[in-house]
């Protein structure tokens, strides 16, 4: 079997790995074996957290909407249910930004929702109509 030396291919692969792990602590940025382990681990976390980021942001938006709704005398679930009854189709991201940047607009929305919730309680029906 012929001898294969791999000179430039090996160097190129290691340079690529070194570039990925640049700035890592101690041997993780210097020694090939530890560079591989660190890069694999970092890649797994990156892959997982790209999916997790979407969940984390939705949780944050829900917390913000809930806090703003409570300032207006409603719970989060009452607020979202009222929006559905009014057929207002704003997603949680927009509602969250609205709660932060346009508190007056959010309060107007909450007043409309509150009216729906009150009429729903008074009539004892699940829908205002």
Short mmCIF file of N, CA and C in Angstrom, two decimals:
data_model
loop_
_atom_site.label_atom_id
_atom_site.label_comp_id
_atom_site.label_asym_id
_atom_site.label_seq_id
_atom_site.Cartn_x
_atom_site.Cartn_y
_atom_site.Cartn_z
N UNK A 1 0.84 -1.18 0.00
CA UNK A 1 0.00 0.00 0.00
C UNK A 1 0.89 1.25 0.00
N UNK A 2 0.55 2.24 -0.84
CA UNK A 2 1.39 3.43 -0.91
C UNK A 2 1.28 4.30 0.34
N UNK A 3 2.34 5.00 0.63
CA UNK A 3 2.41 5.88 1.79
C UNK A 3 1.74 7.21 1.50
N UNK A 4 0.91 7.69 2.45
CA UNK A 4 0.23 8.98 2.28
C UNK A 4 0.71 9.90 3.39
N UNK A 5 1.17 11.08 3.02
CA UNK A 5 1.75 11.97 4.04
C UNK A 5 0.77 13.01 4.59
N UNK A 6 -0.23 13.46 3.82
CA UNK A 6 -1.29 14.37 4.28
C UNK A 6 -0.81 15.74 4.75
N UNK A 7 0.37 16.16 4.43
CA UNK A 7 0.94 17.39 4.97
C UNK A 7 0.01 18.59 4.99
N UNK A 8 -0.40 19.06 3.82
CA UNK A 8 -1.19 20.30 3.78
C UNK A 8 -2.63 20.07 4.24
N UNK A 9 -3.18 18.88 3.98
CA UNK A 9 -4.57 18.59 4.37
C UNK A 9 -4.69 18.60 5.88
N UNK A 10 -3.75 17.96 6.54
CA UNK A 10 -3.78 17.91 8.01
C UNK A 10 -3.63 19.32 8.59
N UNK A 11 -2.69 20.07 8.04
CA UNK A 11 -2.45 21.42 8.55
C UNK A 11 -3.68 22.29 8.35
N UNK A 12 -4.32 22.17 7.20
CA UNK A 12 -5.51 22.98 6.91
C UNK A 12 -6.64 22.65 7.88
N UNK A 13 -6.84 21.37 8.16
CA UNK A 13 -7.89 20.97 9.10
C UNK A 13 -7.63 21.49 10.50
N UNK A 14 -6.37 21.43 10.90
CA UNK A 14 -6.04 21.91 12.25
C UNK A 14 -6.12 23.42 12.35
N UNK A 15 -5.75 24.10 11.27
CA UNK A 15 -5.87 25.56 11.28
C UNK A 15 -7.33 25.99 11.39
N UNK A 16 -8.19 25.24 10.68
CA UNK A 16 -9.62 25.53 10.72
C UNK A 16 -10.16 25.35 12.14
N UNK A 17 -9.74 24.28 12.79
CA UNK A 17 -10.16 24.00 14.16
C UNK A 17 -9.60 25.04 15.12
N UNK A 18 -8.35 25.44 14.89
CA UNK A 18 -7.72 26.46 15.75
C UNK A 18 -8.47 27.79 15.63
N UNK A 19 -8.94 28.08 14.43
CA UNK A 19 -9.70 29.32 14.22
C UNK A 19 -11.03 29.27 14.98
N UNK A 20 -11.67 28.09 14.98
CA UNK A 20 -12.92 27.91 15.71
C UNK A 20 -12.75 28.09 17.21
N UNK A 21 -11.63 27.59 17.74
CA UNK A 21 -11.43 27.58 19.20
C UNK A 21 -10.56 28.72 19.68
N UNK A 22 -10.31 29.70 18.84
CA UNK A 22 -9.48 30.84 19.23
C UNK A 22 -10.13 31.56 20.41
N UNK A 23 -9.33 31.81 21.44
CA UNK A 23 -9.84 32.51 22.61
C UNK A 23 -10.31 31.58 23.71
N UNK A 24 -10.35 30.29 23.47
CA UNK A 24 -10.76 29.34 24.50
C UNK A 24 -9.66 29.24 25.54
N UNK A 25 -10.00 28.78 26.73
CA UNK A 25 -9.10 28.76 27.87
C UNK A 25 -8.05 27.64 27.78
N UNK A 26 -6.82 27.97 28.08
CA UNK A 26 -5.69 27.03 28.15
C UNK A 26 -5.58 26.11 26.94
N UNK A 27 -5.50 24.80 27.18
CA UNK A 27 -5.24 23.85 26.11
C UNK A 27 -6.35 23.74 25.08
N UNK A 28 -7.53 24.20 25.42
CA UNK A 28 -8.66 24.10 24.49
C UNK A 28 -8.44 24.94 23.23
N UNK A 29 -7.51 25.87 23.29
CA UNK A 29 -7.22 26.66 22.10
C UNK A 29 -5.84 26.33 21.53
N UNK A 30 -5.09 25.43 22.17
CA UNK A 30 -3.71 25.16 21.76
C UNK A 30 -3.46 23.71 21.32
N UNK A 31 -4.07 22.76 22.01
CA UNK A 31 -3.77 21.34 21.78
C UNK A 31 -4.89 20.69 20.97
N UNK A 32 -4.48 19.97 19.92
CA UNK A 32 -5.44 19.45 18.95
C UNK A 32 -6.54 18.61 19.58
N UNK A 33 -6.18 17.69 20.43
CA UNK A 33 -7.17 16.80 21.06
C UNK A 33 -8.23 17.61 21.82
N UNK A 34 -7.77 18.58 22.59
CA UNK A 34 -8.69 19.39 23.39
C UNK A 34 -9.45 20.40 22.53
N UNK A 35 -8.80 20.84 21.43
CA UNK A 35 -9.51 21.72 20.49
C UNK A 35 -10.72 21.00 19.91
N UNK A 36 -10.53 19.73 19.51
CA UNK A 36 -11.63 18.95 18.94
C UNK A 36 -12.77 18.81 19.93
N UNK A 37 -12.43 18.45 21.16
CA UNK A 37 -13.46 18.26 22.19
C UNK A 37 -14.22 19.55 22.45
N UNK A 38 -13.48 20.66 22.57
CA UNK A 38 -14.10 21.94 22.87
C UNK A 38 -15.00 22.40 21.72
N UNK A 39 -14.54 22.20 20.48
CA UNK A 39 -15.32 22.62 19.32
C UNK A 39 -16.59 21.78 19.19
N UNK A 40 -16.48 20.47 19.43
CA UNK A 40 -17.66 19.60 19.38
C UNK A 40 -18.68 20.02 20.42
N UNK A 41 -18.20 20.27 21.62
CA UNK A 41 -19.10 20.67 22.71
C UNK A 41 -19.77 22.00 22.40
N UNK A 42 -18.99 22.94 21.92
CA UNK A 42 -19.53 24.27 21.58
C UNK A 42 -20.58 24.14 20.48
N UNK A 43 -20.30 23.27 19.51
CA UNK A 43 -21.26 23.06 18.43
C UNK A 43 -22.56 22.47 18.90
N UNK A 44 -22.48 21.54 19.84
CA UNK A 44 -23.71 20.94 20.39
C UNK A 44 -24.54 21.98 21.13
N UNK A 45 -23.86 22.81 21.93
CA UNK A 45 -24.59 23.85 22.65
C UNK A 45 -25.21 24.85 21.68
N UNK A 46 -24.48 25.21 20.64
CA UNK A 46 -24.97 26.18 19.66
C UNK A 46 -26.22 25.63 18.97
N UNK A 47 -26.16 24.35 18.58
CA UNK A 47 -27.30 23.72 17.90
C UNK A 47 -28.52 23.70 18.82
N UNK A 48 -28.31 23.25 20.05
CA UNK A 48 -29.42 23.17 21.01
C UNK A 48 -30.01 24.55 21.29
N UNK A 49 -29.14 25.53 21.48
CA UNK A 49 -29.60 26.84 21.92
C UNK A 49 -30.23 27.67 20.80
N UNK A 50 -29.95 27.32 19.53
CA UNK A 50 -30.67 27.98 18.44
C UNK A 50 -32.15 27.64 18.51
N UNK A 51 -32.46 26.42 18.93
CA UNK A 51 -33.86 26.04 19.09
C UNK A 51 -34.44 26.59 20.39
N UNK A 52 -33.60 26.60 21.42
CA UNK A 52 -34.05 27.04 22.73
C UNK A 52 -34.33 28.55 22.77
N UNK A 53 -33.59 29.30 21.95
CA UNK A 53 -33.75 30.75 21.92
C UNK A 53 -35.20 31.13 21.63
N UNK A 54 -35.83 30.39 20.73
CA UNK A 54 -37.21 30.68 20.35
C UNK A 54 -38.15 30.51 21.56
N UNK A 55 -37.91 29.45 22.34
CA UNK A 55 -38.71 29.21 23.55
C UNK A 55 -38.48 30.31 24.58
N UNK A 56 -37.19 30.67 24.75
CA UNK A 56 -36.84 31.66 25.76
C UNK A 56 -37.48 33.01 25.46
N UNK A 57 -37.46 33.40 24.18
CA UNK A 57 -38.05 34.68 23.83
C UNK A 57 -39.56 34.66 24.03
N UNK A 58 -40.22 33.56 23.66
CA UNK A 58 -41.67 33.48 23.87
C UNK A 58 -42.00 33.60 25.36
N UNK A 59 -41.21 32.94 26.22
CA UNK A 59 -41.42 33.05 27.67
C UNK A 59 -41.27 34.49 28.14
N UNK A 60 -40.25 35.17 27.62
CA UNK A 60 -40.01 36.56 28.00
C UNK A 60 -41.19 37.44 27.58
N UNK A 61 -41.68 37.25 26.35
CA UNK A 61 -42.81 38.04 25.87
C UNK A 61 -44.04 37.81 26.74
N UNK A 62 -44.28 36.57 27.12
CA UNK A 62 -45.45 36.24 27.94
C UNK A 62 -45.33 36.90 29.31
N UNK A 63 -44.14 36.89 29.89
CA UNK A 63 -43.93 37.53 31.19
C UNK A 63 -44.19 39.03 31.10
N UNK A 64 -43.69 39.66 30.04
CA UNK A 64 -43.88 41.10 29.86
C UNK A 64 -45.36 41.45 29.66
N UNK A 65 -46.05 40.67 28.85
CA UNK A 65 -47.47 40.92 28.61
C UNK A 65 -48.26 40.73 29.90
N UNK A 66 -47.92 39.69 30.65
CA UNK A 66 -48.59 39.42 31.92
C UNK A 66 -48.41 40.56 32.91
N UNK A 67 -47.19 41.10 32.97
CA UNK A 67 -46.92 42.21 33.88
C UNK A 67 -47.70 43.45 33.47
N UNK A 68 -47.72 43.74 32.18
CA UNK A 68 -48.46 44.92 31.70
C UNK A 68 -49.97 44.73 31.88
N UNK A 69 -50.45 43.52 31.69
CA UNK A 69 -51.88 43.25 31.88
C UNK A 69 -52.26 43.45 33.34
N UNK A 70 -51.41 43.00 34.25
CA UNK A 70 -51.70 43.17 35.68
C UNK A 70 -51.73 44.64 36.09
N UNK A 71 -50.91 45.46 35.45
CA UNK A 71 -50.96 46.90 35.72
C UNK A 71 -52.31 47.49 35.30
N UNK A 72 -52.97 46.82 34.38
CA UNK A 72 -54.29 47.27 33.91
C UNK A 72 -55.44 46.46 34.50
N UNK A 73 -55.15 45.68 35.54
CA UNK A 73 -56.21 44.98 36.26
C UNK A 73 -56.69 43.68 35.61
N UNK A 74 -55.85 43.07 34.80
CA UNK A 74 -56.22 41.81 34.15
C UNK A 74 -55.11 40.78 34.37
N UNK A 75 -55.47 39.52 34.25
CA UNK A 75 -54.43 38.50 34.24
C UNK A 75 -54.03 38.26 32.79
N UNK A 76 -52.93 37.56 32.60
CA UNK A 76 -52.45 37.26 31.25
C UNK A 76 -53.51 36.47 30.48
N UNK A 77 -54.07 35.44 31.12
CA UNK A 77 -55.03 34.59 30.41
C UNK A 77 -56.31 35.35 30.06
N UNK A 78 -56.75 36.21 30.95
CA UNK A 78 -57.94 37.02 30.65
C UNK A 78 -57.66 37.95 29.47
N UNK A 79 -56.46 38.53 29.47
CA UNK A 79 -56.08 39.46 28.42
C UNK A 79 -56.04 38.76 27.06
N UNK A 80 -55.38 37.63 26.98
CA UNK A 80 -55.26 36.90 25.72
C UNK A 80 -56.63 36.39 25.26
N UNK A 81 -57.44 35.88 26.21
CA UNK A 81 -58.78 35.41 25.88
C UNK A 81 -59.63 36.56 25.35
N UNK A 82 -59.54 37.72 25.99
CA UNK A 82 -60.29 38.89 25.53
C UNK A 82 -59.89 39.33 24.13
N UNK A 83 -58.59 39.28 23.84
CA UNK A 83 -58.12 39.63 22.49
C UNK A 83 -58.70 38.68 21.45
N UNK A 84 -58.77 37.39 21.81
CA UNK A 84 -59.34 36.42 20.87
C UNK A 84 -60.82 36.68 20.66
N UNK A 85 -61.54 37.04 21.72
CA UNK A 85 -62.97 37.34 21.60
C UNK A 85 -63.19 38.57 20.72
N UNK A 86 -62.30 39.56 20.84
CA UNK A 86 -62.39 40.77 20.02
C UNK A 86 -61.85 40.57 18.61
N UNK A 87 -61.30 39.38 18.36
CA UNK A 87 -60.69 39.05 17.07
C UNK A 87 -59.55 40.01 16.72
N UNK A 88 -58.75 40.34 17.72
CA UNK A 88 -57.55 41.14 17.51
C UNK A 88 -56.38 40.17 17.40
N UNK A 89 -55.78 40.12 16.22
CA UNK A 89 -54.73 39.13 15.96
C UNK A 89 -53.34 39.78 16.04
N UNK A 90 -52.89 40.05 17.25
CA UNK A 90 -51.52 40.53 17.47
C UNK A 90 -50.75 39.41 18.15
N UNK A 91 -49.54 39.15 17.65
CA UNK A 91 -48.77 38.08 18.28
C UNK A 91 -48.10 38.58 19.55
N UNK A 92 -47.53 37.66 20.30
CA UNK A 92 -46.98 37.99 21.61
C UNK A 92 -45.77 38.92 21.52
N UNK A 93 -45.01 38.80 20.46
CA UNK A 93 -43.85 39.67 20.28
C UNK A 93 -44.30 41.13 20.15
N UNK A 94 -45.30 41.35 19.32
CA UNK A 94 -45.81 42.71 19.11
C UNK A 94 -46.45 43.25 20.38
N UNK A 95 -47.22 42.41 21.06
CA UNK A 95 -47.85 42.85 22.32
C UNK A 95 -46.80 43.22 23.36
N UNK A 96 -45.73 42.44 23.41
CA UNK A 96 -44.65 42.70 24.35
C UNK A 96 -43.97 44.05 24.06
N UNK A 97 -43.67 44.28 22.79
CA UNK A 97 -43.05 45.55 22.41
C UNK A 97 -44.00 46.72 22.69
N UNK A 98 -45.28 46.48 22.45
CA UNK A 98 -46.29 47.50 22.71
C UNK A 98 -46.35 47.83 24.20
N UNK A 99 -46.26 46.81 25.04
CA UNK A 99 -46.30 47.00 26.49
C UNK A 99 -45.11 47.84 26.96
N UNK A 100 -43.96 47.66 26.31
CA UNK A 100 -42.76 48.39 26.71
C UNK A 100 -42.74 49.81 26.14
N UNK A 101 -42.95 49.92 24.83
CA UNK A 101 -42.74 51.19 24.14
C UNK A 101 -43.98 52.07 24.05
N UNK A 102 -45.17 51.45 24.07
CA UNK A 102 -46.41 52.21 23.91
C UNK A 102 -47.40 51.79 25.00
N UNK A 103 -47.10 52.19 26.22
CA UNK A 103 -47.93 51.79 27.36
C UNK A 103 -49.36 52.32 27.23
N UNK A 104 -49.50 53.52 26.66
CA UNK A 104 -50.84 54.11 26.51
C UNK A 104 -51.69 53.27 25.54
N UNK A 105 -51.08 52.86 24.45
CA UNK A 105 -51.79 52.03 23.47
C UNK A 105 -52.16 50.68 24.06
N UNK A 106 -51.25 50.12 24.83
CA UNK A 106 -51.53 48.84 25.49
C UNK A 106 -52.68 49.01 26.48
N UNK A 107 -52.71 50.13 27.19
CA UNK A 107 -53.80 50.39 28.14
C UNK A 107 -55.14 50.50 27.44
N UNK A 108 -55.17 51.14 26.27
CA UNK A 108 -56.41 51.24 25.50
C UNK A 108 -56.92 49.85 25.11
N UNK A 109 -55.97 49.02 24.69
CA UNK A 109 -56.31 47.64 24.33
C UNK A 109 -56.86 46.90 25.56
N UNK A 110 -56.22 47.12 26.69
CA UNK A 110 -56.64 46.46 27.93
C UNK A 110 -58.04 46.91 28.35
N UNK A 111 -58.37 48.17 28.12
CA UNK A 111 -59.70 48.68 28.46
C UNK A 111 -60.76 47.96 27.64
N UNK A 112 -60.50 47.79 26.34
CA UNK A 112 -61.44 47.07 25.47
C UNK A 112 -61.60 45.62 25.93
N UNK A 113 -60.47 45.00 26.26
CA UNK A 113 -60.50 43.61 26.72
C UNK A 113 -61.27 43.51 28.03
N UNK A 114 -61.05 44.48 28.91
CA UNK A 114 -61.73 44.48 30.22
C UNK A 114 -63.24 44.53 30.05
N UNK A 115 -63.70 45.34 29.09
CA UNK A 115 -65.15 45.43 28.84
C UNK A 115 -65.70 44.07 28.41
N UNK A 116 -64.95 43.38 27.56
CA UNK A 116 -65.39 42.06 27.09
C UNK A 116 -65.42 41.08 28.26
N UNK A 117 -64.39 41.13 29.10
CA UNK A 117 -64.31 40.23 30.25
C UNK A 117 -65.46 40.50 31.22
N UNK A 118 -65.77 41.79 31.45
CA UNK A 118 -66.87 42.16 32.36
C UNK A 118 -68.22 41.69 31.84
N UNK A 119 -68.47 41.90 30.53
CA UNK A 119 -69.75 41.46 29.97
C UNK A 119 -69.85 39.93 29.99
N UNK A 120 -68.74 39.28 29.80
CA UNK A 120 -68.71 37.82 29.83
C UNK A 120 -69.04 37.31 31.24
N UNK A 121 -68.51 37.99 32.26
CA UNK A 121 -68.82 37.61 33.64
C UNK A 121 -70.28 37.88 33.98
N UNK A 122 -70.79 39.02 33.50
CA UNK A 122 -72.17 39.41 33.81
C UNK A 122 -73.17 38.46 33.19
N UNK A 123 -72.94 38.08 31.95
CA UNK A 123 -73.90 37.21 31.27
C UNK A 123 -73.66 35.74 31.60
N UNK A 124 -72.46 35.42 31.99
CA UNK A 124 -72.13 34.03 32.33
C UNK A 124 -71.91 33.18 31.09
N UNK A 125 -71.78 33.83 29.94
CA UNK A 125 -71.55 33.10 28.69
C UNK A 125 -70.06 33.05 28.39
N UNK A 126 -69.72 32.15 27.47
CA UNK A 126 -68.32 32.05 27.07
C UNK A 126 -67.98 33.02 25.96
N UNK A 127 -69.01 33.60 25.30
CA UNK A 127 -68.76 34.58 24.24
C UNK A 127 -69.60 35.81 24.49
N UNK A 128 -69.14 37.00 24.08
CA UNK A 128 -69.87 38.24 24.37
C UNK A 128 -71.10 38.43 23.51
N UNK A 129 -71.26 37.70 22.42
CA UNK A 129 -72.40 37.92 21.50
C UNK A 129 -73.67 37.25 21.93
#
